[in-house]
Coordinates of C-alpha atoms in Angstrom, one line a residue:
X25 CA 0.0 0.0 0.0
X26 CA 1.4 3.4 -1.0
X27 CA 0.7 6.7 0.7
X28 CA 1.2 10.1 -0.8
X29 CA 3.9 12.3 0.8
X30 CA 3.7 16.1 0.3
X31 CA 6.7 18.2 0.3
X32 CA 6.8 19.5 3.9
X33 CA 7.1 23.1 4.9
X34 CA 6.9 24.6 1.4
X35 CA 3.8 26.1 -0.2
X36 CA 4.3 25.2 -3.8
X37 CA 1.9 25.7 -6.7
X38 CA 0.6 22.4 -8.1
X39 CA 1.5 23.5 -11.6
X40 CA 4.7 25.4 -12.6
X41 CA 4.8 26.7 -16.2
X42 CA 7.9 26.1 -18.2
X43 CA 9.1 29.0 -20.3
X44 CA 12.5 28.0 -21.8
X45 CA 14.8 29.7 -24.4
X46 CA 13.0 33.0 -24.3
X47 CA 13.3 34.1 -27.9
X48 CA 11.5 32.7 -31.0
X49 CA 13.3 30.5 -33.4
X50 CA 15.3 32.4 -36.0
X51 CA 15.9 31.0 -39.4
X52 CA 19.1 32.9 -39.7
X53 CA 20.8 31.1 -36.8
X54 CA 19.8 27.6 -38.1
X55 CA 18.2 26.9 -34.7
X56 CA 15.4 24.5 -33.9
X57 CA 12.5 24.2 -36.2
X58 CA 9.6 24.3 -33.7
X59 CA 8.6 25.8 -30.4
X60 CA 9.0 22.6 -28.5
X61 CA 11.3 24.4 -26.1
X62 CA 8.2 26.2 -24.7
X63 CA 6.2 23.1 -23.9
X64 CA 4.4 23.6 -20.6
X65 CA 5.2 20.7 -18.3
X66 CA 4.3 21.3 -14.6
X67 CA 6.6 20.4 -11.7
X68 CA 5.4 17.9 -9.2
X69 CA 5.4 18.5 -5.4
X70 CA 4.8 15.0 -4.1
X71 CA 5.5 11.4 -4.9
X72 CA 4.2 8.0 -3.9
X73 CA 6.5 6.3 -1.4
X74 CA 6.1 2.9 0.3
X75 CA 4.2 3.2 3.6
X76 CA 6.1 0.3 5.3
X77 CA 9.7 1.1 4.2
X78 CA 12.6 -0.4 6.0
X79 CA 14.6 2.4 7.6
X80 CA 18.2 2.4 8.9
X81 CA 17.3 2.6 12.6
X82 CA 15.3 -0.7 12.5
X83 CA 13.8 -1.5 15.8
X84 CA 16.8 -0.1 17.8
X85 CA 17.5 -3.5 19.4
X86 CA 20.3 -4.8 17.1
X87 CA 23.5 -6.3 18.5
X88 CA 26.5 -7.2 16.4
X89 CA 30.3 -7.7 16.8
X90 CA 32.5 -4.6 17.0
X91 CA 34.5 -3.5 14.0
X92 CA 32.0 -4.2 11.2
X93 CA 32.4 -1.7 8.3
X94 CA 30.4 -0.6 5.3
X95 CA 32.5 0.9 2.5
X96 CA 31.9 3.4 -0.2
X97 CA 34.0 3.1 -3.3
X98 CA 33.7 5.8 -5.9
X99 CA 34.3 9.4 -6.9
X100 CA 35.1 11.8 -4.1
X101 CA 37.2 14.0 -6.4
X102 CA 37.4 14.4 -10.2
X103 CA 35.3 16.1 -12.8
X104 CA 32.0 14.5 -11.9
X105 CA 32.7 14.1 -8.2
X106 CA 29.4 15.7 -7.1
X107 CA 27.5 12.6 -8.1
X108 CA 29.6 10.5 -5.8
X109 CA 29.3 13.0 -3.0
X110 CA 25.6 12.8 -3.3
X111 CA 25.8 9.1 -2.8
X112 CA 28.2 8.9 0.1
X113 CA 26.3 11.6 2.0
X114 CA 23.2 9.4 1.7
X115 CA 25.2 6.4 3.0
X116 CA 26.6 8.5 5.8
X117 CA 23.1 9.6 6.8
X118 CA 21.8 6.0 6.9
X119 CA 24.8 4.8 9.0
X120 CA 24.5 7.7 11.4
X121 CA 20.7 7.1 11.9
X122 CA 21.4 3.4 12.4
X123 CA 24.2 3.9 15.0
X124 CA 22.2 6.5 16.9
X125 CA 19.3 4.0 17.4
X126 CA 21.4 0.8 17.9
X127 CA 24.0 1.3 20.6
X128 CA 24.6 -2.4 20.6
X129 CA 25.5 -2.5 16.9
X130 CA 27.6 0.5 15.7
X131 CA 28.8 0.1 12.1
X132 CA 31.8 2.0 10.8
X133 CA 31.9 3.7 7.4
X134 CA 35.0 4.0 5.2
X135 CA 35.4 5.8 1.8
X136 CA 37.8 5.0 -1.1
X137 CA 38.2 7.6 -3.9
X138 CA 38.3 6.3 -7.5
X139 CA 38.0 9.8 -9.0
X140 CA 35.3 8.2 -11.2
X141 CA 38.1 6.9 -13.5
X142 CA 38.1 3.3 -14.7
X143 CA 41.9 3.4 -15.0
X144 CA 42.3 4.4 -11.4
X145 CA 39.5 2.4 -9.8
X146 CA 41.2 -1.0 -9.5
X147 CA 43.6 0.3 -6.8
X148 CA 40.9 1.6 -4.3
X149 CA 38.7 -1.4 -5.0
X150 CA 41.6 -3.8 -4.3
X151 CA 42.3 -1.9 -1.1
X152 CA 38.7 -2.1 0.0
X153 CA 38.2 -5.8 -0.7
X154 CA 41.4 -6.6 1.2
X155 CA 40.2 -4.9 4.4
X156 CA 38.4 -7.9 6.0
X157 CA 36.2 -5.7 8.3
X158 CA 34.4 -4.4 5.3
X159 CA 31.5 -6.8 4.7
X160 CA 29.5 -4.7 2.2
X161 CA 30.0 -1.8 -0.2
X162 CA 27.9 0.9 -1.7
X163 CA 29.3 1.7 -5.2
X164 CA 30.8 2.1 -7.7
X165 CA 28.9 5.1 -9.0
X166 CA 29.9 5.0 -12.7
X167 CA 29.5 2.2 -15.3
X168 CA 33.1 2.3 -16.6
X169 CA 34.7 1.9 -13.2
X170 CA 32.1 -0.8 -12.3
X171 CA 33.0 -2.7 -15.4
X172 CA 36.7 -2.5 -14.6
X173 CA 36.4 -3.7 -11.0
X174 CA 33.5 -6.2 -10.9
X175 CA 35.8 -9.2 -11.1
X176 CA 37.7 -8.0 -8.0
X177 CA 34.6 -7.9 -5.9
X178 CA 33.6 -11.3 -7.3
X179 CA 36.9 -12.9 -6.4
X180 CA 36.6 -11.8 -2.8
X181 CA 32.8 -12.5 -2.4
X182 CA 32.1 -8.9 -1.4
X183 CA 28.6 -7.7 -2.0
X184 CA 28.3 -4.2 -3.6
X185 CA 25.2 -2.3 -4.5
X186 CA 25.6 0.5 -7.1
X187 CA 23.1 3.4 -6.7
X188 CA 23.9 4.8 -10.1
X189 CA 25.8 2.7 -12.6
X190 CA 23.3 2.1 -15.4
X191 CA 25.0 0.3 -18.3
X192 CA 22.9 -2.8 -19.0
X193 CA 25.9 -5.0 -19.8
X194 CA 27.1 -4.8 -16.2
X195 CA 24.7 -7.6 -15.2
X196 CA 25.7 -9.8 -18.1
X197 CA 29.2 -10.6 -16.7
X198 CA 28.1 -13.5 -14.5
X199 CA 28.9 -11.6 -11.3
X200 CA 27.0 -12.8 -8.3
X201 CA 28.2 -9.9 -6.0
X202 CA 26.9 -7.0 -8.1
X203 CA 23.5 -5.4 -7.5
X204 CA 22.0 -2.4 -9.2
X205 CA 19.9 0.0 -7.0
X206 CA 18.0 1.6 -9.9
X207 CA 16.8 0.9 -13.4
X208 CA 19.4 0.4 -16.2
X209 CA 19.7 2.2 -19.5
X210 CA 17.7 -0.4 -21.4
X211 CA 14.8 1.2 -19.4
X212 CA 16.0 4.8 -19.4
X213 CA 16.8 5.0 -23.1
X214 CA 13.3 4.1 -24.4
X215 CA 11.8 6.3 -21.6
X216 CA 13.9 9.2 -22.7
X217 CA 13.0 8.7 -26.4
X218 CA 9.3 8.7 -25.6
X219 CA 9.7 11.8 -23.3
X220 CA 11.4 13.6 -26.2
X221 CA 8.8 12.8 -28.8
X222 CA 5.6 12.6 -26.8
X223 CA 6.0 15.1 -23.9
X224 CA 8.5 17.6 -25.5
X225 CA 6.9 17.2 -29.0
X226 CA 10.3 17.0 -30.7
X227 CA 10.0 15.8 -34.3
X228 CA 13.7 16.0 -34.9
X229 CA 16.3 14.9 -32.4
X230 CA 20.1 15.1 -32.6
X231 CA 21.9 12.7 -30.3
X232 CA 25.5 13.3 -29.0
X233 CA 27.3 10.8 -26.9
X234 CA 30.6 10.8 -24.9
X235 CA 33.1 8.0 -25.0
X236 CA 32.3 6.5 -21.6
X237 CA 30.7 3.0 -21.2
X238 CA 27.7 4.8 -19.7
X239 CA 27.4 7.3 -22.6
X240 CA 27.9 4.7 -25.3
X241 CA 25.4 2.2 -23.8
X242 CA 22.7 4.8 -23.2
X243 CA 23.1 6.4 -26.6
X244 CA 22.5 3.0 -28.1
X245 CA 19.2 2.3 -26.3
X246 CA 18.0 5.8 -26.8
X247 CA 18.8 6.1 -30.5
X248 CA 17.1 2.8 -31.2
X249 CA 13.9 3.9 -29.5
X250 CA 13.9 7.3 -31.2
X251 CA 13.5 5.6 -34.6
X252 CA 12.8 8.1 -37.5
X253 CA 12.9 11.1 -35.1
X254 CA 16.6 10.7 -34.9
X255 CA 18.1 13.0 -37.6
X256 CA 21.8 12.9 -36.6
X257 CA 24.4 11.6 -34.2
X258 CA 27.9 12.7 -33.1
X259 CA 30.5 11.9 -30.5
X260 CA 32.6 13.9 -28.0
X261 CA 35.4 12.8 -25.7
X262 CA 36.0 12.9 -22.0
X263 CA 37.7 16.2 -21.1
X264 CA 36.7 17.9 -24.3
X265 CA 36.4 21.7 -24.0
X266 CA 35.6 23.0 -27.5
X267 CA 32.4 21.6 -29.1
X268 CA 32.3 23.9 -32.1
X269 CA 32.6 21.2 -34.7
X270 CA 29.6 19.1 -33.4
X271 CA 27.6 22.3 -32.8
X272 CA 28.0 23.4 -36.4
X273 CA 26.5 20.1 -37.5
X274 CA 23.6 20.5 -35.1
X275 CA 22.9 24.0 -36.2
X276 CA 22.8 22.9 -39.8
X277 CA 20.5 20.0 -39.0
X278 CA 18.0 22.2 -37.2
X279 CA 16.7 19.7 -34.6
X280 CA 14.0 20.5 -32.1
X281 CA 15.9 18.8 -29.3
X282 CA 19.5 17.6 -28.6
X283 CA 19.9 14.6 -26.4
X284 CA 23.3 14.4 -24.7
X285 CA 24.4 10.9 -23.5
X286 CA 27.2 11.5 -21.0
X287 CA 28.1 13.4 -17.8
X288 CA 27.8 17.0 -16.7
X289 CA 31.5 17.8 -16.9
X290 CA 31.2 17.9 -20.7
X291 CA 27.5 18.3 -21.0
X292 CA 27.4 21.7 -19.3
X293 CA 29.9 23.5 -21.5
X294 CA 28.5 21.8 -24.5
X295 CA 25.0 23.2 -23.8
X296 CA 26.4 26.6 -23.0
X297 CA 28.3 26.8 -26.3
X298 CA 25.3 25.4 -28.2
X299 CA 23.1 28.2 -26.9
X300 CA 25.7 30.8 -27.5
X301 CA 25.9 29.7 -31.1
X302 CA 22.1 30.4 -31.5
X303 CA 20.5 27.1 -30.8
X304 CA 17.0 27.7 -29.4
X305 CA 15.7 24.2 -29.0
X306 CA 15.6 21.9 -26.0
X307 CA 18.6 20.2 -24.4
X308 CA 17.9 16.9 -22.7
X309 CA 20.5 15.0 -20.6
X310 CA 20.3 11.8 -18.6
X311 CA 21.2 11.0 -14.9
X312 CA 24.9 11.7 -15.5
X313 CA 24.1 15.3 -16.4
X314 CA 21.3 15.8 -13.8
X315 CA 23.1 17.7 -11.0
X316 CA 23.3 21.3 -9.8
X317 CA 26.8 21.4 -11.0
X318 CA 25.4 21.4 -14.6
X319 CA 23.5 24.6 -13.8
X320 CA 26.6 26.1 -12.2
X321 CA 28.8 25.3 -15.2
X322 CA 26.3 26.0 -18.0
X323 CA 25.0 29.3 -16.5
X324 CA 22.0 30.9 -18.0
X325 CA 22.1 28.5 -21.0
X326 CA 20.9 25.7 -18.6
X327 CA 17.4 27.2 -18.7
X328 CA 16.7 25.1 -21.8
X329 CA 17.5 21.8 -20.1
X330 CA 15.5 18.7 -19.1
X331 CA 16.8 15.5 -17.6
X332 CA 15.8 11.8 -17.5
X333 CA 16.8 9.7 -14.5
X334 CA 15.9 6.3 -13.1
X335 CA 16.4 8.0 -9.7
X336 CA 13.8 9.2 -7.3
X337 CA 13.4 12.9 -6.3
X338 CA 14.5 12.5 -2.7
X339 CA 13.7 16.1 -1.9
X340 CA 10.0 15.2 -2.1
X341 CA 10.3 12.7 0.7
X342 CA 9.9 15.0 3.7
X343 CA 11.6 12.9 6.4
X344 CA 14.6 12.2 4.2
X345 CA 14.8 15.8 2.9
X346 CA 14.7 17.2 6.4
X347 CA 17.3 14.8 7.8
X348 CA 19.7 15.3 4.8
X349 CA 19.4 19.0 4.9
X350 CA 20.1 19.1 8.7
X351 CA 23.2 16.8 8.3
X352 CA 24.8 18.4 5.2
X353 CA 23.2 21.9 4.9
X354 CA 22.1 21.2 1.4
X355 CA 19.2 19.5 -0.4
X356 CA 19.5 15.9 -1.4
X357 CA 21.2 15.4 -4.8
X358 CA 20.9 12.9 -7.6
X359 CA 21.3 9.4 -6.2
X360 CA 21.3 10.6 -2.5
X361 CA 18.2 8.5 -1.7
X362 CA 19.5 5.5 -3.7
X363 CA 22.7 5.6 -1.6
X364 CA 20.7 5.9 1.5
X365 CA 18.5 2.9 0.6
X366 CA 21.4 0.8 -0.5
X367 CA 23.1 1.3 2.8
X368 CA 19.9 0.5 4.6
X369 CA 19.7 -2.9 2.9
X370 CA 23.2 -3.7 4.1
X371 CA 22.5 -2.4 7.6
X372 CA 19.3 -4.4 7.8
X373 CA 21.3 -7.6 7.0
X374 CA 23.8 -6.8 9.8
X375 CA 21.0 -6.2 12.2
X376 CA 19.7 -9.6 11.4
X377 CA 23.0 -11.3 12.2
X378 CA 24.5 -11.4 8.7
X379 CA 27.9 -10.3 9.8
X380 CA 30.2 -12.2 7.3
X381 CA 30.6 -11.4 3.7
X382 CA 29.0 -14.7 2.6
X383 CA 26.0 -14.2 4.9
X384 CA 25.4 -10.6 3.9
X385 CA 25.7 -11.5 0.2
X386 CA 23.1 -14.2 0.7
X387 CA 20.9 -11.8 2.5
X388 CA 20.9 -9.3 -0.3
X389 CA 20.2 -12.0 -2.9
X390 CA 17.0 -12.9 -1.1
X391 CA 16.0 -9.3 -0.2
X392 CA 12.4 -8.4 -0.9
X393 CA 11.3 -5.3 0.9
X394 CA 10.3 -1.7 0.4
X395 CA 13.0 1.0 0.8
X396 CA 12.2 4.6 1.2
X397 CA 12.4 5.3 -2.5
X398 CA 11.2 2.0 -4.1
X399 CA 10.8 -1.8 -3.7
X400 CA 14.1 -3.7 -3.6
X401 CA 14.0 -7.1 -5.0
X402 CA 16.7 -8.3 -7.4
X403 CA 16.7 -11.0 -10.1
X404 CA 19.4 -13.6 -10.4
X405 CA 21.6 -11.1 -12.4
X406 CA 21.4 -8.3 -9.9
X407 CA 18.7 -6.2 -11.7
X408 CA 15.8 -4.6 -9.9
X409 CA 12.3 -5.5 -10.9
X410 CA 10.0 -2.8 -12.2
X411 CA 12.2 0.2 -12.0
X412 CA 10.8 3.7 -12.6
X413 CA 12.2 6.6 -14.7
X414 CA 11.6 10.2 -13.7
X415 CA 11.8 13.4 -15.7
X416 CA 13.2 16.7 -14.4
X417 CA 13.6 20.3 -15.7
X418 CA 15.5 23.4 -14.9
X419 CA 13.2 26.0 -13.5
X420 CA 14.4 29.4 -12.2
X421 CA 17.9 28.0 -11.7
X422 CA 16.9 24.8 -9.9
X423 CA 16.3 21.3 -11.0
X424 CA 12.7 20.2 -10.2
X425 CA 10.9 16.9 -10.9
X426 CA 8.1 16.7 -13.4
X427 CA 7.0 13.1 -12.7
X428 CA 7.4 9.6 -14.0
X429 CA 8.2 9.2 -17.7
X430 CA 8.6 5.4 -17.8

């Protein structure tokens, strides 16, 4: 049974009009060919959350051996570090709430920085799996680093739940220690395509992907689903600063919308340069772009942006939003609630006496309960059943949710 939770303490209009890219299309600039950038999609101010969700505190009666540790392995620094920060803040909040309520079972938390780089991730992962007090891990955030390190976790039998790595192929490697805490890009891609063509009314979409495993995989599922609406594709590279060549192609193609498959470090300057060159259509990015850092880096150009994400708007869960804001003096970010729920699954197992790696792994495999954001039950490959994709938009310099899109 689900109950509706309203955003506490804020009087928000039930419908917020979207007015993006303030000027009309101009044929001389080669911009978009329709006014789809002015589609009116209202923000939402509440979401359905499970009424009987498992919370980190449990019943407050847990006892366990001293020295047990949950690890976070992922970006703490690097060009897309904020996505990792959002996650480990969520994990930290869950562990703090658990330990405060369970004096007989205090669990430690240790972080290992990968910088979000597949080439640097093997070292921190090796260090984590060799620390025997770590019996469960939340991470890794990104698909490329997850691909590069999955075998290390597998060899050591260490369960890890990613709150954000979405490349579908990650669950096709035969790993039994890998679990995904949100929908993958085989779900997000078709949802994004439908969002572009049905909700945003885009008749012509130009798709640009980066060179990450994440960007490549998502571009594939999205482009397939777009079908005849896809009028062009191009590629950029990690660390790229100048996007003039691809922007020239886009301007000449006159799309209604550009879908960028990658992360915010490149997505933000790309959108900024795109708008500065006269593009007046819509810019849509996935979960790797959906962060306040995108707005900070793109500036006023970000007002044309929407996002797709198989992540829940944690800021619309009052109890979580309030606790997170108190702990970190900021609103929950992308994947914060997924990090919180992933940690809660591991803490719940510890509370039930699963205090070895093997026992905790078995516990997660059989898990079938509501979290604060969604129901957590995995199939034999580590995929969640029935994941949901949400849409978001930039409104007055902030990212706001606009409801489910798939």
